[in-house]
Coordinates of C-alpha atoms in Angstrom, one line a residue:
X1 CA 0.0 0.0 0.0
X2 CA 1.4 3.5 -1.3
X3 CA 1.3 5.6 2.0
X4 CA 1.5 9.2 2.5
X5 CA 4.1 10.7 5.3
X6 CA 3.8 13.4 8.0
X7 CA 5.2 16.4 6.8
X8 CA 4.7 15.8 2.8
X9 CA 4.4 18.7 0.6
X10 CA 1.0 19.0 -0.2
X11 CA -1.2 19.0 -2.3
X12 CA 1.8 16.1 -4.2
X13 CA 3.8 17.7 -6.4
X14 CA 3.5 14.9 -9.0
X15 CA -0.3 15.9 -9.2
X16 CA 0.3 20.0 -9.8
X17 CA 0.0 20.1 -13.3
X18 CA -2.6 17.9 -12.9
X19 CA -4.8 19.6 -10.2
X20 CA -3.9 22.8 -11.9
X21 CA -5.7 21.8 -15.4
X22 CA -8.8 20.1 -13.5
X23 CA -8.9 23.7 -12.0
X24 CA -9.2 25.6 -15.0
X25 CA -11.7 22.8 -16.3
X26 CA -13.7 23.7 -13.0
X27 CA -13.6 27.1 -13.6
X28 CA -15.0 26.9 -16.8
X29 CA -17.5 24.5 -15.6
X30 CA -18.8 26.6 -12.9
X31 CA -18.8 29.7 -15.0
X32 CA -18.0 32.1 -12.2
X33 CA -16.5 35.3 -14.6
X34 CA -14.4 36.2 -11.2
X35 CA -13.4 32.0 -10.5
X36 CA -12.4 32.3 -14.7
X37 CA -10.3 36.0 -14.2
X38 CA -8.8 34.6 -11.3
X39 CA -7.7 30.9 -12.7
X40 CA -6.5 32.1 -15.9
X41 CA -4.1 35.0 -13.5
X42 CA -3.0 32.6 -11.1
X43 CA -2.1 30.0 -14.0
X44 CA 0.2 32.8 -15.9
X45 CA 3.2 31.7 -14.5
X46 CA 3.2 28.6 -15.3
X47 CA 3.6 26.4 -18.4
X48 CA 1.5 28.6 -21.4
X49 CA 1.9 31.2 -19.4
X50 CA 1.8 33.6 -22.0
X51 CA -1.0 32.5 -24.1
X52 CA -3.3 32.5 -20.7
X53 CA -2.0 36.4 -20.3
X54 CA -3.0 36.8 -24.2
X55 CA -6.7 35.2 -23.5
X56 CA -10.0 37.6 -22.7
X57 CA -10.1 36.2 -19.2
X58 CA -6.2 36.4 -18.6
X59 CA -6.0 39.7 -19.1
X60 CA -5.0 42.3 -16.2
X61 CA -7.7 45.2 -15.5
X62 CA -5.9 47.0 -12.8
X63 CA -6.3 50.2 -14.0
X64 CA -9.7 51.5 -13.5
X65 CA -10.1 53.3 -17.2
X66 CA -9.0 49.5 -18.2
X67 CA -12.0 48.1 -16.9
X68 CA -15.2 47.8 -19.1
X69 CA -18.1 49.9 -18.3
X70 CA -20.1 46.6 -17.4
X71 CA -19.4 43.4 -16.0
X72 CA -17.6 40.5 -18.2
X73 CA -20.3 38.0 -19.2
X74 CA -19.8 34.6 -19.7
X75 CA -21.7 32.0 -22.2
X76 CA -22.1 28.9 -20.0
X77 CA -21.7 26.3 -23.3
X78 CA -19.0 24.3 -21.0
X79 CA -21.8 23.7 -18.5
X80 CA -24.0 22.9 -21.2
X81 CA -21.4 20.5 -22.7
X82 CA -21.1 18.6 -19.0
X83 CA -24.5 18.5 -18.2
X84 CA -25.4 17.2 -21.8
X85 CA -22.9 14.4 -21.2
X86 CA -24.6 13.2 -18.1
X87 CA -28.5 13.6 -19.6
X88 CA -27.0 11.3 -22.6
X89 CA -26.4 8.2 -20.3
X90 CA -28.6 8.9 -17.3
X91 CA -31.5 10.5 -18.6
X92 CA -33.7 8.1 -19.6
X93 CA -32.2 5.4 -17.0
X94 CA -30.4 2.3 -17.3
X95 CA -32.6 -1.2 -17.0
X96 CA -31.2 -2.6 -13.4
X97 CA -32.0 -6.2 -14.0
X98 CA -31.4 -9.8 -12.4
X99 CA -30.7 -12.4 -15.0
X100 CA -32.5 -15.0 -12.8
X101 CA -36.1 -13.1 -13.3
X102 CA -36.3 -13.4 -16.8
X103 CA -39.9 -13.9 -17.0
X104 CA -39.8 -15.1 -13.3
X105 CA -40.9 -13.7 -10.3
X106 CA -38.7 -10.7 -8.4
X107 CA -35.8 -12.4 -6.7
X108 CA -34.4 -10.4 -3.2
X109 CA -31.3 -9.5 -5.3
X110 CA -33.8 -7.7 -7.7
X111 CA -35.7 -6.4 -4.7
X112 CA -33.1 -5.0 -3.0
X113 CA -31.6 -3.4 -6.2
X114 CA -34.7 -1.8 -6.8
X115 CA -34.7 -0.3 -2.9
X116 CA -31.2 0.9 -4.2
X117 CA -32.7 3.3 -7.0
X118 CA -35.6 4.4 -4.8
X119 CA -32.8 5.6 -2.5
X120 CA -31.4 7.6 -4.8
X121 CA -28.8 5.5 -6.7
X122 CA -29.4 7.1 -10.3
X123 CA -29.6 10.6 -9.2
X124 CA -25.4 10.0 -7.5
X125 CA -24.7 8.1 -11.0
X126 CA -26.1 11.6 -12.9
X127 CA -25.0 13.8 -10.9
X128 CA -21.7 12.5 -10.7
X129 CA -21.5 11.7 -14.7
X130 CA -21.7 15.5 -15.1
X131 CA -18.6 16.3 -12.6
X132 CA -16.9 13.5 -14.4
X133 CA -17.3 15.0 -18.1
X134 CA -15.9 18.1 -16.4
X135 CA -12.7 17.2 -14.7
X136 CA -12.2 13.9 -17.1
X137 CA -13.7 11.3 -14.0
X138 CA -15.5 10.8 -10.9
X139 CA -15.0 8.0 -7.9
X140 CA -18.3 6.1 -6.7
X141 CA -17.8 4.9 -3.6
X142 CA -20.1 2.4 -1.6
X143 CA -21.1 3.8 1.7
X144 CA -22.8 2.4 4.5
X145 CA -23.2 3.8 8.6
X146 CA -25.9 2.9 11.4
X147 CA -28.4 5.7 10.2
X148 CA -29.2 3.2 6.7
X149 CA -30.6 0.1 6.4
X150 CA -28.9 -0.5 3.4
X151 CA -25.7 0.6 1.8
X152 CA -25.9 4.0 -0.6
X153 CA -23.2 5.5 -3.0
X154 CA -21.8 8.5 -2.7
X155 CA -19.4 10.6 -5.2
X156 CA -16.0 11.8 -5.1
X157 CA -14.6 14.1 -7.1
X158 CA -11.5 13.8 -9.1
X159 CA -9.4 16.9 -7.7
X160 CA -10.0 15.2 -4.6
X161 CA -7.8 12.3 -4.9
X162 CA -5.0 10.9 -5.3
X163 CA -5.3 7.4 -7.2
X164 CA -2.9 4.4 -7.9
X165 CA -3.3 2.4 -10.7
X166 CA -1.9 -0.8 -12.1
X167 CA -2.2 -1.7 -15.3
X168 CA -5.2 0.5 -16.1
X169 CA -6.7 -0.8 -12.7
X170 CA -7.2 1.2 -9.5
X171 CA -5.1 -0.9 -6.9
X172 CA -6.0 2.2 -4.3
X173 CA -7.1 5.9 -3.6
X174 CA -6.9 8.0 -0.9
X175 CA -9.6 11.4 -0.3
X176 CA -8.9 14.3 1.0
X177 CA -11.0 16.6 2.4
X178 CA -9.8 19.6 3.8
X179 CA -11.7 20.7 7.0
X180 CA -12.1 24.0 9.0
X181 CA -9.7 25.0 11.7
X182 CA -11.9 24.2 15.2
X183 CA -9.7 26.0 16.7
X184 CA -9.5 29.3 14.4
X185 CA -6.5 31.9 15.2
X186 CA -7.5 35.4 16.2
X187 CA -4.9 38.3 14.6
X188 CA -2.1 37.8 12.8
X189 CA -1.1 34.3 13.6
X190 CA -0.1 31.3 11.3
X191 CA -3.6 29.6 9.6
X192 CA -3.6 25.9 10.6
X193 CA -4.9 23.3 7.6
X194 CA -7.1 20.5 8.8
X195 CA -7.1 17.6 6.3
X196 CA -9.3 14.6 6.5
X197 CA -7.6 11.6 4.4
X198 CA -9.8 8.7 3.5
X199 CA -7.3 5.6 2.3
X200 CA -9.4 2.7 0.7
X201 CA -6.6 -0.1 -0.6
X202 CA -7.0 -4.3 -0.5
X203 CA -5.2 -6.0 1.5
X204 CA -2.9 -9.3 1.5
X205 CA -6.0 -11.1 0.7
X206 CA -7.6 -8.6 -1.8
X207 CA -10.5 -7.0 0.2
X208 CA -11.1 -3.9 0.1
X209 CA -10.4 -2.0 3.9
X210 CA -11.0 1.7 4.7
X211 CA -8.4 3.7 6.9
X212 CA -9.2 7.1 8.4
X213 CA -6.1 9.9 9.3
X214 CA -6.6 13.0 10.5
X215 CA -3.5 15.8 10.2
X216 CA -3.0 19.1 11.2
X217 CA -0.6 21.0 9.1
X218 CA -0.7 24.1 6.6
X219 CA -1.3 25.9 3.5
X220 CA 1.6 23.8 1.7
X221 CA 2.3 21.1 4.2
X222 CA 0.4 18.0 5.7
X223 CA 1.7 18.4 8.8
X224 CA 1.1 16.0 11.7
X225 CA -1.2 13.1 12.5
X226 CA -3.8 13.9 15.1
X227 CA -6.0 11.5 16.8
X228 CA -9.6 11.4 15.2
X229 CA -11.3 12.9 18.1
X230 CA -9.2 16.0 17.6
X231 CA -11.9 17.4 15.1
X232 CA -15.9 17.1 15.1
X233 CA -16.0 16.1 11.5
X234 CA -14.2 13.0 12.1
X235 CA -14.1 12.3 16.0
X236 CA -17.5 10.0 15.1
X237 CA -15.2 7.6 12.9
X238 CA -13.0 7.2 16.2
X239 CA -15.3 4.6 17.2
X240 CA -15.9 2.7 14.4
X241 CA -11.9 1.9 13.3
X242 CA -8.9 -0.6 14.8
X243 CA -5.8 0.5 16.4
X244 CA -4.4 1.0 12.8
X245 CA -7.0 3.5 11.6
X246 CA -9.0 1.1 9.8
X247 CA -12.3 0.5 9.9
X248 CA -13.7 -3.2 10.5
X249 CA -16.5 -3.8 8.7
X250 CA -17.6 -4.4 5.3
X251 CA -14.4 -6.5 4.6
X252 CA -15.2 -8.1 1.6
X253 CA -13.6 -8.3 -1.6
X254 CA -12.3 -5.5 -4.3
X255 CA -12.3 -1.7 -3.4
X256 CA -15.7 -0.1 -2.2
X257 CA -14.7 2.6 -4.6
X258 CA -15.1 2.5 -8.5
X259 CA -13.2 4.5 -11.1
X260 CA -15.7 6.1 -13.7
X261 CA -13.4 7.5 -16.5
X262 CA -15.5 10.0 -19.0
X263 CA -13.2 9.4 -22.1
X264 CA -10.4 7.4 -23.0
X265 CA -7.5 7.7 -24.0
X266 CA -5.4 10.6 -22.1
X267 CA -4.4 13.0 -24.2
X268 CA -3.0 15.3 -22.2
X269 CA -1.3 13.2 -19.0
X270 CA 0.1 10.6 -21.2
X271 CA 3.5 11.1 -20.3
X272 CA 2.5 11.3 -16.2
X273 CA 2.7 8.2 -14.3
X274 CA 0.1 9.8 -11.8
X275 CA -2.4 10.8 -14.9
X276 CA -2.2 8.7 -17.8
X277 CA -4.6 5.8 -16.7
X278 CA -6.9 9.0 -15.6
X279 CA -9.8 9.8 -18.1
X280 CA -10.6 12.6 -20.5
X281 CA -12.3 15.9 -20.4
X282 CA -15.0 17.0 -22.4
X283 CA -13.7 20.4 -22.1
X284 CA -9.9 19.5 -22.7
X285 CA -8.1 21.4 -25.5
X286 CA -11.1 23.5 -25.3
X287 CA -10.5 26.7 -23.3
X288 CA -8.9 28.8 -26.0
X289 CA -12.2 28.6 -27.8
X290 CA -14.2 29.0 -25.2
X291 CA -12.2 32.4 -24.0
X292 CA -12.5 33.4 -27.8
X293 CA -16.6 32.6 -27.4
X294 CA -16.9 34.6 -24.2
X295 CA -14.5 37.8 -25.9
X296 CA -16.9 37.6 -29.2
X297 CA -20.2 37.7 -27.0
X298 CA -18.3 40.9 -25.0
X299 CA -17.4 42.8 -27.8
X300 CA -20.7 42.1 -29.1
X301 CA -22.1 43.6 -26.0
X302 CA -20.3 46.5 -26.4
X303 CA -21.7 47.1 -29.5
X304 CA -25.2 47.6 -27.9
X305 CA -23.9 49.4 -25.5
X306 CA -22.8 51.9 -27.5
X307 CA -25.4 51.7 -30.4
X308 CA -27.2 53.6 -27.8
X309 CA -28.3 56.9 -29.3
X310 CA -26.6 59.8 -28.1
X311 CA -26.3 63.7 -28.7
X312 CA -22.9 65.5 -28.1
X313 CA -23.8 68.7 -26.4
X314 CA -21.9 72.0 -26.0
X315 CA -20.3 71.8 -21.9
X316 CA -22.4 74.6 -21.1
X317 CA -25.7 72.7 -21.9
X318 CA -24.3 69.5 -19.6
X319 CA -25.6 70.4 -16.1
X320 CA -27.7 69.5 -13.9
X321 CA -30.7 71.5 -11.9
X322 CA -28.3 73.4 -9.4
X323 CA -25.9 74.1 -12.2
X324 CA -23.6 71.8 -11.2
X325 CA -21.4 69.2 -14.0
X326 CA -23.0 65.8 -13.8
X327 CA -22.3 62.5 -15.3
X328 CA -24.5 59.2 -15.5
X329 CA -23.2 56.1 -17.5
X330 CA -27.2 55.6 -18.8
X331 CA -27.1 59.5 -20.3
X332 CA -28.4 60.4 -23.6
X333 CA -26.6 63.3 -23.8
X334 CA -22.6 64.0 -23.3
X335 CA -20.3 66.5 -23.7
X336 CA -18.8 67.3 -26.8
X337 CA -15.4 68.4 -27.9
X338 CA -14.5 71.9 -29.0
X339 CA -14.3 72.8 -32.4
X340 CA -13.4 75.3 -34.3
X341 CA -15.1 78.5 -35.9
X342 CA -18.6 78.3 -37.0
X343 CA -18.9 74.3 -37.1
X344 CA -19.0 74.7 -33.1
X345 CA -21.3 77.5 -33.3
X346 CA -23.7 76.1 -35.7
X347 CA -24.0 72.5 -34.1
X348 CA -25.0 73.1 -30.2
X349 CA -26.5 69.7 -30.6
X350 CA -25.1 66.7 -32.3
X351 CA -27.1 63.5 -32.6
X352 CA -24.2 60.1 -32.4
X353 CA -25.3 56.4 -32.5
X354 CA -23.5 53.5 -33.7
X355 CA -24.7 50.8 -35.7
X356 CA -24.2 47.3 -34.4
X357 CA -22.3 44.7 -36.1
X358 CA -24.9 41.9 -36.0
X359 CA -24.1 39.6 -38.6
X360 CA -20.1 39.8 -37.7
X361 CA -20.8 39.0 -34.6
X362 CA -23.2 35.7 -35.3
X363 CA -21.4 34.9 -37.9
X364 CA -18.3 34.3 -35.7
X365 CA -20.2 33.2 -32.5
X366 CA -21.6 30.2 -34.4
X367 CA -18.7 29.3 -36.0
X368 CA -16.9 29.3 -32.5
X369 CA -19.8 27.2 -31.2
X370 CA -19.8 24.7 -33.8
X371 CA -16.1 24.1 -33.3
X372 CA -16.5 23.7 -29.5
X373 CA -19.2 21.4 -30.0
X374 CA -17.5 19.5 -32.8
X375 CA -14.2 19.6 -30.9
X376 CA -15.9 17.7 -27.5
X377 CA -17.4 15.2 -29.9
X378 CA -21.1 16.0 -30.2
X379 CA -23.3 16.8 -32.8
X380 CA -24.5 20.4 -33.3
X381 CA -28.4 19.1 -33.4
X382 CA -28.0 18.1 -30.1
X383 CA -27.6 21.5 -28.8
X384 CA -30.8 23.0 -30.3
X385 CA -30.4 22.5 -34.4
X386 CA -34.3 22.4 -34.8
X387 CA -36.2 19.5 -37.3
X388 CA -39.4 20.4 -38.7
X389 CA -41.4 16.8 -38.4
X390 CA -41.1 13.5 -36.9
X391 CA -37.9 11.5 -38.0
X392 CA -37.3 8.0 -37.6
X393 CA -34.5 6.5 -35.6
X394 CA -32.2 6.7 -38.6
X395 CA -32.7 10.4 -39.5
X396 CA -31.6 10.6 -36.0
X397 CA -28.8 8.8 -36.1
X398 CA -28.0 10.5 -39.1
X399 CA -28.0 13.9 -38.1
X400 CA -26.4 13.3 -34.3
X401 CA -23.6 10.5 -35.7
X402 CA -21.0 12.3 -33.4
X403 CA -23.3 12.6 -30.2
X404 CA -24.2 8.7 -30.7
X405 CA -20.8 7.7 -30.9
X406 CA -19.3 9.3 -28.1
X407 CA -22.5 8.7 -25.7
X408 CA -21.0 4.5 -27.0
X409 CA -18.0 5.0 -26.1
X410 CA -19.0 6.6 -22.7
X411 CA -21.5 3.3 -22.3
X412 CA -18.7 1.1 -22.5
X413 CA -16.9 2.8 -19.9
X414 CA -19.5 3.3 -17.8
X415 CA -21.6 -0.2 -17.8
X416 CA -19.1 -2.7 -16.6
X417 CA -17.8 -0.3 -13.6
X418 CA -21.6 0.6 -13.0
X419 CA -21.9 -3.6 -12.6
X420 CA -19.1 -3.7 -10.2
X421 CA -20.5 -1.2 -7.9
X422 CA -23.7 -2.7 -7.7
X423 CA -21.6 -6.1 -7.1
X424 CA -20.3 -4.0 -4.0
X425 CA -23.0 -2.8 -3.2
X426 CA -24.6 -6.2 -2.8
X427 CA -21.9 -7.7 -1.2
X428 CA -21.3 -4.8 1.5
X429 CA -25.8 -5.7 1.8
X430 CA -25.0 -9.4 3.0
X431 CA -21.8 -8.2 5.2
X432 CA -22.7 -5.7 6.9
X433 CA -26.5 -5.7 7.1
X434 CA -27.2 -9.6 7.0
X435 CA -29.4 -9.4 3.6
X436 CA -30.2 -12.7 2.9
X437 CA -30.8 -14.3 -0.7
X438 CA -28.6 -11.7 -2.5
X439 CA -26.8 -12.9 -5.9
X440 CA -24.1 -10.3 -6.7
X441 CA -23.2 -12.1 -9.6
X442 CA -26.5 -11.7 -11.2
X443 CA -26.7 -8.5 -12.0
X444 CA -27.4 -7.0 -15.6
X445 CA -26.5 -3.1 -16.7
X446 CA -28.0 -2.1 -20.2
X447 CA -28.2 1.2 -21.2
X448 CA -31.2 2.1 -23.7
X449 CA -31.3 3.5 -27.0
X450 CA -32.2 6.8 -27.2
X451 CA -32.3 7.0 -31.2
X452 CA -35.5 4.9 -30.9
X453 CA -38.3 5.2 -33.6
X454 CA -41.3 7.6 -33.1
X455 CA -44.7 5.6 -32.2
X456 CA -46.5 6.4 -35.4
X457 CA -43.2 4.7 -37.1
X458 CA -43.0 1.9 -34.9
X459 CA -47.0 1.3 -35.2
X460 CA -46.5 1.7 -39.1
X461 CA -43.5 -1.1 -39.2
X462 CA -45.1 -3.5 -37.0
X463 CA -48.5 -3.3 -39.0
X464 CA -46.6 -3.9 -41.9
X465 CA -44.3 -7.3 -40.3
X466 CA -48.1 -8.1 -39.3
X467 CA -49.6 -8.5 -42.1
X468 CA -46.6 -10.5 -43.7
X469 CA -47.0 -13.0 -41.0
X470 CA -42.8 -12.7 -40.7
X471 CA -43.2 -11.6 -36.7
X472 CA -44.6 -13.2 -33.6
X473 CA -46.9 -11.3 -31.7
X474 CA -44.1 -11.0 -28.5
X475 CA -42.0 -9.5 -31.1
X476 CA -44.1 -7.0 -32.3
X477 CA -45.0 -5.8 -28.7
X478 CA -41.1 -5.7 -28.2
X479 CA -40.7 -3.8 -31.0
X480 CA -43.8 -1.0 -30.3
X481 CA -42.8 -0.8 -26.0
X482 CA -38.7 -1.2 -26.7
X483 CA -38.8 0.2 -23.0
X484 CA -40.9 -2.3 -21.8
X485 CA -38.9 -5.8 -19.7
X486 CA -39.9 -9.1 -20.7
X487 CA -42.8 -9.8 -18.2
X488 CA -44.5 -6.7 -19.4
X489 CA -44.5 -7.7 -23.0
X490 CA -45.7 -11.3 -21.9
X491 CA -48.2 -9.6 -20.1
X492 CA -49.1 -7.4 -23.1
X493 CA -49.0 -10.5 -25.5
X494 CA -51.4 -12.4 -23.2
X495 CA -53.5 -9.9 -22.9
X496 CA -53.8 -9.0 -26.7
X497 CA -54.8 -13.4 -27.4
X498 CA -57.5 -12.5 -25.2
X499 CA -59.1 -9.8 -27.0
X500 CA -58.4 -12.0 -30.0
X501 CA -59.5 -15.6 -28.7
X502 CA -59.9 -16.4 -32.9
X503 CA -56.1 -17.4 -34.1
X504 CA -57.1 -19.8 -36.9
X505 CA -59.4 -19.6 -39.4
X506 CA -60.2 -23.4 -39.2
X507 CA -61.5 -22.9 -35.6
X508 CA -64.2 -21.6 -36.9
X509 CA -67.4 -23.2 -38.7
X510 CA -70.5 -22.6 -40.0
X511 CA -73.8 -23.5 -38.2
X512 CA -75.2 -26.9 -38.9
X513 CA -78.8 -26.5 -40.5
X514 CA -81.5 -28.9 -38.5
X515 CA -82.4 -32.2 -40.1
X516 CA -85.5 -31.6 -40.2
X517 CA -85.3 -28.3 -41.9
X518 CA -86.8 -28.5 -45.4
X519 CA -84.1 -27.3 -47.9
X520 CA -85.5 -24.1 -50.2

């Protein structure tokens, strides 16, 4: 197990260049115009130093005639980019199922999984999809106290930790959480750092154990180990850990964490032992455009702002009631320069407005936006290119090829480590809470098409497979409700031979006449 000393530099310095992209990606993310100014500054010095100080927000407005008459606005298409990524996998939910209840009644393992998405499972796997396109990953970790009947997961995010991988496989992690001073200093004194590490690594026999240290240290140091009753945010945990830290329950095999990568491969860490098995960004290689967007909407801005119509007026004329010089940023009227012979004199009043450069301005902005959408691998229908009509699944496809591919790629990423959490899960279930019945190993991920056909389309093509007689009835149902499980399309297939209890025309016959019945 990789350890971490008293008295390390911290944060590592083999995760600065690291920490300090997945900050800029943060800052982007969040869309803060002061968390953007003040990333791109503080990132000057370092390597591309010079192109930060050349970008919109890198620029230094000390100066007050430097500084734009309004605020900086920002256009929030990183967010959008992020929270698009998680809608594509989680928002129309993945189908949980147990292999065992194929057309059979719920098992407990199905049960219990089913208690796990009432209790908010999907809405942590979302959630944390959208940090994870952001920073290029996200930890899930399997989480369990004396407050739940049932273990939860709860997300990490990747500037938090510190990960060791072996070939491509996390062998360990350790969180940190920085924590407020309890004891805060008054004046002038030295600030004390509080840092909460969370170590989760197998052991000789490969299951997964938890330790818990608390150290007291500073801005640039970790300091010392403390005892966990030395803070309120961790003295709880003193009572549920061993003499080494550890805590001792839930020992059962693998991590209880899982490494959800957003993209692969790494572009950027390649050549970093600490970053290359780490995953992609949706926003890396993307910041100079998006300063570029953010400057083109700004200047655009501008332009309206001063399109506002304005008359230059003599000085004289520029006062207010008591006679006094006045000024208001929102004026229609300003004060003129001096000119010479009769021009002045003939032209008291001087009406001024600018025209705004539309066109330029979209012209360029959607350009920019195309590119940045391009660029992160998604198709520009999917951020609001309107269709007139209804398309089928493969005008869909057609028109959002680069969303559909990368939302595949993402899937096979995703559904194998979302299967090994829920194995955890399960397995920390029995352990812990003495859940009988459970089957980890049963356990079946599939995420859904969302290209599907539209109703009338479906309707149309199973009418049409109908009428051939090339498709059974279950199929047809399948193919109408592709949403639907397999016991609700048996249920939909029985019910459907009911309403049509006539399934052969040689079941039915004509009535017999009577023998007696005198033929006409």
């Amino acid at each position: 197990m990789a350890a971490i000393t008293a008295g390390a530099i911290w944060p590592p310095e083999n995760l600065a260049t690291i920490r300090r992209d997945m900050n800029e990606w943060e800052a982007w993310w969040v869309g803060d115009p002061a968390r953007l100014a003040a990333t791109t500054n503080t990132n000057t010095r370092s390597k591309g130093g010079l192109f930060r100080r050349l970008m919109f927000w890198g620029r230094h407005n000390n100066r007050p005639e430097d500084r734009p008459s309004r605020a900086d606005l920002h256009v929030p298409l990183a967010a959008d980019i992020c929270e698009t990524s998680a809608q594509l996998l989680y928002g129309k939910p993945p189908q949980l199922t147990v292999k065992s209840e194929d057309g059979n009644p719920p098992t407990p393992t199905g049960r219990r999984v089913n208690e796990y998405v009432e209790d908010g499972l999907l809405d942590q796997l979302v959630q944390g999809a959208e940090t994870g396109a952001a920073l290029g990953g996200r930890f899930h970790r399997v989480t369990w106290d004396n407050t739940h009947s049932r273990p939860f997961i709860t997300t990490v995010d990747a500037d938090q930790a510190i990960p060791y991988f072996s070939w491509g496989e996390l062998k360990q992690v350790i969180f940190c959480y920085d924590l407020e001073d309890p004891n805060p200093t008054i004046g002038s004194g030295p600030t004390t750092y509080w840092r909460h590490l969370e170590t989760h690594y197998l052991d000789e026999n490969g299951n997964g154990r938890i330790r818990h240290e608390l150290y007291e240290g500073t801005k640039t140091q970790l300091g010392s180990i403390r005892p966990l009753v030395d803070h309120p945010t961790t003295a709880p945990l003193a009572t549920q850990v061993d003499a080494d830290a550890t805590i001792t329950t839930g020992i059962t095999p693998g991590l209880c964490v899982t490494y959800f990568p957003n993209l692969t491969p790494q572009r950027r860490w390649r050549d970093l032992a600490a970053g290359r098995d780490l995953g992609r960004s949706d926003l890396d290689g993307l910041t100079g455009l998006l300063d570029a967007l953010d400057e083109t909407w700004n200047a655009w801005m501008r332009d309206v702002r001063l399109a506002k119509a304005r008359i230059i007026a003599r000085k004289d004329m520029l006062e207010d009631r008591d006679g006094n010089p006045t000024f208001d940023l929102d004026q229609e009227v300003f004060e003129g320069v001096e000119t010479l012979g009769s021009i002045g004199e003939s032209s008291p009043l001087q009406p001024v407005q600018f025209s705004i450069r539309f066109a330029e301005h979209a012209a360029t902005i959607d350009k920019l936006v195309a590119n940045i959408i391009r660029s992160a691998g998604y198709s520009p229908a999917t951020f609001g290119e309107q269709e007139v009509g209804v398309m089928t699944a493969t005008e869909v496809r057609a028109r959002e090829k680069a969303t559909l591919t990368t939302r595949d790629r993402k899937i096979r990423l995703e559904q194998p480590r979302l299967e090994d959490l829920l194995v955890k899960m399960l397995t920390i279930d029995a352990d812990v809470y003495g859940t009988k019945g459970l089957n980890p190993d049963e356990v079946d991920v599939a995420f859904p098409d969302i290209a599907i056909d539209s109703p009338e389309a479906a309707a149309s093509t199973a009418s049409t497979l109908a009428a051939a007689r090339i498709a059974s009835t279950e199929t047809l149902v399948a193919m109408v409700h592709p949403d639907w499980d397999a016991k609700a399309v048996a249920e939909e297939v029985e019910r459907i031979k009911q309403d049509s209890p006539l399934t052969s025309p040689d079941a039915w016959r004509p009535p017999q006449l009577e023998a007696d019945e005198p033929e006409e």
